[in-house]
């Protein structure tokens, strides 16, 4: 069975500071990995995903994430936070075979202070 | 291009009343379809998924049911709502190939009073 752990339900950074949102997964085989963002009262929007190939993945809005198999991690980063980045971020995994449904982490709410 | 529509966007229902949330996908055929629930302050929980018409898999025992009467239509229902059914419900779809992105609808806020 797969699981996802997001460390820190709330993260607060200053505008212009580095954003680091942590995600660790548990899976018998390396899964596909995703980061989604949810703005208030909206659905989820894909930020980036890792399926195969280069382990550093670049997404929208300046975000990137690195798949580290040895650490079973897929942390999300952005060099410089913007006020518009304030939202909830979800890490998710899905199996490379079999059932396709995403398993989500519990989410991290990012606050950006002026 | 593909789009996903979900409605109603918000609803307030009394305990014991029925529920019907609808979701349709346009611009693709034979999608995988999903219903997720997001309770306040919690992550997303998969409720149901479907790989084809009439094929529904339930992830957790609950007061809800799902149906897929047409290829691109997915309906979430309840005969009698409970207070604990309150939450944000998200419909989603993806193509039937592993590794593709799952796309979400805008969500439906359900408040059971």
XYZ file of C-alpha atoms in Angstrom, chain A residues 40-92:
53
model
C -9.278 28.868 -1.511
C -12.596 27.339 -2.537
C -11.184 25.948 -5.752
C -10.262 22.583 -7.158
C -6.728 21.270 -7.422
C -4.272 22.380 -10.064
C -1.242 20.354 -11.062
C 2.061 22.046 -10.276
C 4.403 19.327 -11.491
C 4.849 15.597 -11.700
C 7.583 13.015 -11.848
C 7.074 9.882 -13.888
C 10.471 8.962 -15.283
C 13.738 10.470 -16.465
C 15.332 13.520 -14.889
C 14.776 13.547 -11.151
C 14.598 17.339 -10.923
C 11.231 18.389 -12.231
C 10.232 21.945 -13.032
C 6.646 23.030 -12.806
C 4.497 26.087 -13.148
C 4.883 29.339 -11.222
C 8.609 28.761 -10.630
C 8.214 25.640 -8.511
C 10.389 22.577 -8.804
C 10.768 19.272 -7.014
C 13.429 16.618 -6.846
C 12.748 12.915 -6.664
C 15.233 11.230 -4.328
C 14.734 7.510 -4.343
C 17.234 6.865 -1.540
C 15.333 9.242 0.734
C 11.868 8.377 -0.641
C 11.280 12.096 -0.889
C 9.795 14.563 -3.354
C 10.194 17.975 -1.725
C 8.786 21.061 -3.412
C 10.857 24.236 -3.612
C 10.710 27.746 -4.976
C 13.672 30.115 -4.676
C 11.645 33.241 -3.966
C 8.131 33.265 -2.521
C 5.475 35.570 -3.888
C 2.304 36.647 -2.141
C 0.285 34.819 -4.778
C 1.879 31.524 -3.709
C -0.242 31.461 -0.563
C -2.359 28.331 -0.920
C -2.587 24.728 0.170
C -0.197 22.265 -1.414
C -0.733 18.550 -1.739
C 1.773 15.855 -2.521
C 0.333 12.739 -4.130
